[in-house]
Amino acid sequence: MATKIPVTVITGFLGSGKTSLIRHLLQNNQGRRIAVLVNEFGELGIDGELLKSCQICPEDGEGDTNTNIFELTNGCLCCTVQEEFYPMMQELIKRRDSIDCILIETSGLALPKPLVKAFRWQEIRNAATVDAVITVVDCAAVAAGTFASDLEAIAAQRQADDNLEHETPLQELFEDQLACADLVVLNKIDLVDAETKARVEELIKQELPRVVKIVESNAYSGHSQLDASILLGFQAAVEDNLDSRPSHHDTEEDHNHDEEITSTNLILDRTFDPEKLQQQLEKLAQQQEIYRIKGFVAVPNKSMRLVMQGVGTRFDKFYDRPWKPEEARQTRLVFIGRDLKSSEIESQLVAL
């Protein structure tokens, strides 16, 4: 174990706060030399850019620095593991003398278990081990019923008729991410009251197949209370005990959970008033089944780039860095959802 690179897999649904968690770890690395693998659903690389803008990561992911960013942008990591994950891990293994640990941020649509299985491959197993799987949960979203309905009602229905399927693919994904966890970060607790938080925590405990610690975090005060010592150093060797982490997909050869869930990218060479843009995006989220909106916005008469992120109809925005002199001041947005009507999204924003 001591000779292997410890790898922390950070999973969680769309917009749960995975990227913010990693940014905090990078900014408070306590001297650790951290490499990061970023897997995104969509082609614009929004999360990778947000990590690079933390002012610790190099802009190009190269050079003799503490952190290296590697982006995987062609879909769910657990579906493309043989195409991109393996060669990237091989490159990191070659540089193991200059790396203390690796963080892997999975796509919000990724199943963590198939990724962990890849660490059983001999070429990786000899050099790296999964230190832990951390699952980040959006407390407010779960409280609103985004991923689970009445669990007692579902259990009663399934007992009445075992031949019926009463769970959505999104709920199965949420449950699989919890079932694989060594630690659950219950994020955005400041958006709900104490009673709601307790209800969500009880729901999470019902989905955990074993005793797993749950730690809390706030949406707007960041992850400052989550020290690296809480998130790193589990030494769980997750790849060796996958039998204790059940999945809805254990009996499947392959899975296609991203066939219906798609992403569409929009790049516009224009500026937007942030408030008007947010209002239009909120309308779009009500008109279509959009789970996540994220991207960068060019704002009139502003030298800073605006980051805008939305989960359902809940949005937040902040300025992350100045536009570079050679950089095109474009508005770039990624929409993730089911059966998206890309032309309608574009036409409504162009008309704004």
XYZ file of C-alpha atoms in Angstrom:
352
model
C 0.000 0.000 0.000
C 2.763 2.427 0.923
C 4.350 2.142 -2.514
C 1.130 2.692 -4.439
C -0.312 6.062 -5.444
C -3.516 6.639 -3.449
C -6.464 7.589 -5.668
C -9.611 9.292 -4.371
C -12.693 8.959 -6.569
C -15.135 11.839 -6.090
C -18.599 11.061 -7.369
C -22.027 12.612 -7.005
C -24.920 13.794 -9.080
C -24.912 16.798 -11.396
C -24.360 20.033 -9.513
C -23.751 18.406 -6.141
C -20.515 20.330 -5.563
C -17.729 17.956 -6.655
C -15.677 20.603 -8.461
C -15.913 23.003 -5.507
C -14.680 20.250 -3.219
C -11.668 19.580 -5.433
C -10.896 23.295 -5.755
C -10.761 23.493 -1.974
C -8.428 20.500 -1.775
C -6.115 22.065 -4.352
C -6.075 25.420 -2.587
C -5.416 23.723 0.757
C -3.146 20.899 -0.374
C -0.872 21.142 2.714
C 2.144 20.476 0.515
C 0.660 17.459 -1.246
C 1.473 17.082 -4.928
C -1.945 16.345 -6.371
C -2.843 15.175 -9.857
C -6.440 15.522 -11.016
C -8.422 13.601 -13.615
C -11.565 15.464 -14.652
C -14.286 13.609 -16.522
C -17.033 15.813 -17.943
C -20.320 15.137 -19.702
C -20.255 17.627 -22.562
C -17.451 18.950 -24.718
C -16.682 22.444 -23.410
C -14.571 21.454 -20.405
C -16.260 23.822 -17.944
C -15.248 21.979 -14.754
C -11.647 21.630 -15.913
C -11.428 25.366 -16.517
C -12.924 26.101 -13.105
C -10.249 23.940 -11.490
C -7.510 25.652 -13.474
C -8.786 29.052 -12.343
C -8.112 28.177 -8.695
C -4.689 29.840 -9.252
C -2.816 26.738 -8.128
C -3.289 24.629 -11.238
C -1.229 25.469 -14.340
C -3.300 26.785 -17.220
C -2.004 24.190 -19.669
C -1.743 21.235 -17.295
C 1.986 20.974 -17.905
C 5.204 21.935 -16.174
C 6.940 21.225 -12.861
C 4.075 22.243 -10.560
C 2.094 20.707 -7.730
C -1.001 19.928 -9.753
C -1.750 18.561 -13.196
C -5.187 18.688 -14.789
C -6.295 15.997 -17.219
C -9.681 16.368 -18.860
C -11.778 13.507 -20.241
C -14.512 15.103 -22.319
C -16.112 12.350 -24.411
C -18.763 11.122 -21.993
C -19.149 9.032 -18.883
C -15.817 7.809 -17.540
C -17.105 4.356 -16.717
C -18.123 3.978 -20.371
C -14.876 5.301 -21.888
C -12.452 3.817 -19.384
C -10.607 1.692 -21.954
C -10.386 4.557 -24.435
C -8.987 7.342 -22.249
C -8.651 6.417 -18.609
C -6.047 3.710 -19.060
C -3.514 5.765 -21.082
C -3.917 8.728 -18.721
C -3.290 6.548 -15.683
C -0.230 5.115 -17.412
C 1.131 8.629 -17.879
C 0.540 9.462 -14.223
C 2.158 6.209 -13.100
C 5.282 7.151 -15.053
C 5.420 10.318 -12.930
C 4.648 8.613 -9.635
C 7.800 10.008 -7.982
C 6.359 13.514 -8.315
C 2.770 12.683 -7.291
C 1.495 12.180 -3.755
C -2.125 11.417 -4.644
C -4.634 11.481 -7.500
C -8.173 12.871 -7.458
C -10.675 11.635 -10.036
C -13.811 13.723 -10.493
C -16.337 11.548 -12.291
C -19.103 12.860 -14.480
C -22.350 13.393 -12.593
C -23.731 10.600 -14.784
C -20.988 8.105 -14.001
C -21.307 4.879 -12.065
C -18.329 4.681 -9.679
C -18.065 0.892 -9.460
C -16.947 0.191 -13.066
C -14.230 2.814 -12.647
C -12.971 1.193 -9.454
C -12.902 -2.184 -11.234
C -10.324 -0.739 -13.623
C -7.897 -0.579 -10.699
C -7.859 -4.379 -10.766
C -6.032 -4.271 -14.084
C -2.532 -5.558 -13.402
C -0.761 -2.581 -14.998
C -2.627 -0.186 -12.675
C -2.981 -2.442 -9.621
C 0.763 -2.647 -9.112
C 1.140 1.125 -8.966
C -2.127 2.663 -7.711
C -4.955 1.900 -5.303
C -8.353 3.492 -4.669
C -7.929 5.146 -1.287
C -11.643 5.952 -1.040
C -14.824 6.806 -2.923
C -16.352 10.085 -1.758
C -19.958 10.747 -2.761
C -21.160 14.364 -2.705
C -24.916 14.821 -2.208
C -26.929 17.977 -2.901
C -29.091 18.055 0.249
C -31.512 20.651 -1.135
C -32.046 18.743 -4.393
C -32.695 15.450 -2.643
C -35.076 17.197 -0.254
C -36.997 18.471 -3.278
C -37.395 14.887 -4.505
C -35.068 15.157 -7.462
C -33.609 11.670 -7.060
C -36.016 9.772 -4.841
C -39.730 9.772 -4.114
C -41.402 8.225 -1.057
C -39.156 5.268 -0.221
C -41.823 3.502 1.832
C -44.309 3.781 -1.019
C -41.747 2.415 -3.472
C -40.969 -0.503 -1.155
C -44.692 -1.284 -0.790
C -45.196 -1.230 -4.560
C -42.235 -3.507 -5.197
C -43.446 -5.970 -2.596
C -46.868 -5.992 -4.242
C -45.468 -6.724 -7.703
C -41.839 -7.771 -8.137
C -42.200 -7.642 -11.905
C -42.668 -3.876 -11.957
C -39.848 -1.341 -12.075
C -40.667 1.687 -9.953
C -37.290 3.404 -9.923
C -36.066 5.902 -12.479
C -32.561 5.533 -13.960
C -31.560 8.709 -12.095
C -32.629 7.264 -8.781
C -30.715 4.060 -9.492
C -27.636 6.111 -10.302
C -28.013 8.078 -7.064
C -28.310 4.841 -5.092
C -25.292 3.282 -6.833
C -23.166 6.329 -5.997
C -24.149 6.022 -2.338
C -23.636 2.255 -2.243
C -20.020 2.637 -3.364
C -19.119 5.406 -0.900
C -16.529 5.365 1.883
C -17.589 8.889 2.874
C -20.696 10.930 2.057
C -20.481 14.723 1.913
C -23.945 16.126 2.561
C -23.579 19.473 0.801
C -25.753 22.615 0.707
C -27.291 22.013 4.127
C -27.622 25.798 4.529
C -30.390 25.713 1.913
C -32.715 23.585 4.059
C -33.991 23.644 7.635
C -32.851 21.236 10.340
C -35.872 18.961 9.996
C -35.379 18.611 6.230
C -31.668 17.950 6.643
C -32.409 15.180 9.155
C -34.924 13.630 6.742
C -32.403 13.629 3.880
C -29.705 12.170 6.109
C -32.050 9.349 7.151
C -32.873 8.678 3.484
C -29.153 8.447 2.690
C -28.539 6.055 5.588
C -31.259 3.758 4.246
C -29.374 3.511 0.944
C -25.966 2.792 2.474
C -25.227 -0.965 2.570
C -22.819 -0.552 5.495
C -21.806 2.030 8.079
C -20.433 5.087 6.273
C -19.666 8.443 7.875
C -21.675 11.450 6.661
C -20.080 14.895 6.939
C -21.859 18.187 6.279
C -20.976 21.181 4.126
C -22.562 24.498 3.193
C -23.296 25.781 -0.301
C -22.143 29.352 0.177
C -19.432 29.137 2.806
C -17.615 26.571 0.693
C -15.950 23.379 1.902
C -13.561 25.148 4.291
C -14.678 22.984 7.188
C -13.664 19.812 5.317
C -9.972 19.466 5.968
C -7.895 17.271 3.669
C -7.355 14.896 6.588
C -11.114 14.118 6.473
C -11.137 13.431 2.746
C -7.802 11.679 2.186
C -5.920 8.794 3.763
C -8.654 6.132 4.102
C -6.419 3.315 2.797
C -9.595 1.441 1.896
C -8.172 -0.415 -1.131
C -11.674 -0.198 -2.584
C -10.812 -2.356 -5.589
C -10.324 -5.328 -3.245
C -13.746 -5.151 -1.519
C -16.260 -4.355 -4.242
C -18.554 -7.182 -3.107
C -19.679 -4.995 -0.191
C -20.722 -2.227 -2.621
C -23.827 -3.474 -4.480
C -24.953 -1.886 -7.734
C -28.105 -2.028 -9.827
C -25.807 -2.890 -12.756
C -23.847 -5.767 -11.194
C -25.400 -8.350 -13.527
C -24.971 -6.287 -16.691
C -22.162 -6.646 -19.191
C -22.455 -3.004 -20.171
C -24.697 -0.121 -19.255
C -26.114 2.666 -21.344
C -27.352 5.133 -18.746
C -26.236 8.062 -20.890
C -28.223 7.096 -23.997
C -31.264 9.182 -23.060
C -29.402 11.748 -20.967
C -27.564 14.042 -23.345
C -25.699 17.314 -23.375
C -25.800 20.223 -25.770
C -23.227 23.000 -26.025
C -23.903 26.594 -26.963
C -21.213 29.122 -27.904
C -22.343 32.688 -28.612
C -20.078 35.578 -29.593
C -22.025 38.084 -27.525
C -22.542 39.449 -24.036
C -25.551 38.975 -21.759
C -27.079 40.815 -18.848
C -26.660 38.198 -16.065
C -30.098 38.693 -14.511
C -31.972 38.532 -17.809
C -29.965 35.498 -18.886
C -30.708 33.717 -15.613
C -34.419 34.437 -15.965
C -34.402 32.937 -19.458
C -32.437 29.888 -18.310
C -34.923 29.353 -15.485
C -37.744 29.390 -18.047
C -35.884 26.872 -20.208
C -35.379 24.596 -17.181
C -39.157 24.627 -16.672
C -39.953 24.043 -20.359
C -37.510 21.161 -20.867
C -36.131 18.359 -18.680
C -32.829 20.096 -18.004
C -30.879 18.773 -15.021
C -27.778 20.965 -15.156
C -26.641 24.208 -16.783
C -23.096 25.433 -16.412
C -20.756 27.721 -18.269
C -19.064 31.077 -18.706
C -20.845 34.318 -19.561
C -19.461 37.471 -21.149
C -21.041 40.449 -19.371
C -21.221 43.946 -20.938
C -18.549 46.340 -19.660
C -17.052 43.713 -17.354
C -13.404 42.656 -17.501
C -14.137 39.519 -15.472
C -15.537 36.198 -16.697
C -18.843 35.224 -15.063
C -19.395 31.602 -14.042
C -23.063 30.601 -14.082
C -24.305 27.255 -12.784
C -27.816 25.916 -12.414
C -29.398 22.793 -10.954
C -33.014 22.630 -12.027
C -34.283 26.161 -11.481
C -31.755 27.028 -8.740
C -28.828 29.130 -10.005
C -25.690 30.678 -8.614
C -23.064 32.821 -10.310
C -19.700 34.409 -9.544
C -16.772 36.076 -11.351
C -13.787 33.739 -11.364
C -11.033 35.587 -13.250
C -10.307 38.391 -15.759
C -10.646 37.684 -19.449
C -7.245 37.145 -21.036
C -6.135 39.618 -23.716
C -5.984 36.909 -26.399
C -9.194 35.221 -25.255
C -12.452 35.535 -27.195
C -15.140 36.960 -24.906
C -17.710 34.326 -25.695
C -20.664 33.042 -23.727
C -20.260 29.267 -23.492
C -22.925 27.121 -21.855
C -23.452 23.366 -21.430
C -26.958 21.977 -20.930
C -27.386 18.436 -19.567
C -30.765 16.739 -19.513
C -33.140 14.321 -21.172
C -34.454 14.684 -24.731
C -33.053 18.196 -25.053
C -34.323 20.391 -27.891
C -31.069 22.138 -28.783
C -32.526 24.380 -31.465
C -35.154 25.754 -29.080
C -32.509 26.466 -26.429
C -30.350 28.333 -28.920
C -33.196 30.298 -30.498
C -34.489 31.509 -27.123
C -31.056 32.714 -26.022
C -30.261 34.309 -29.372
C -33.558 36.191 -29.196
C -32.856 37.445 -25.688
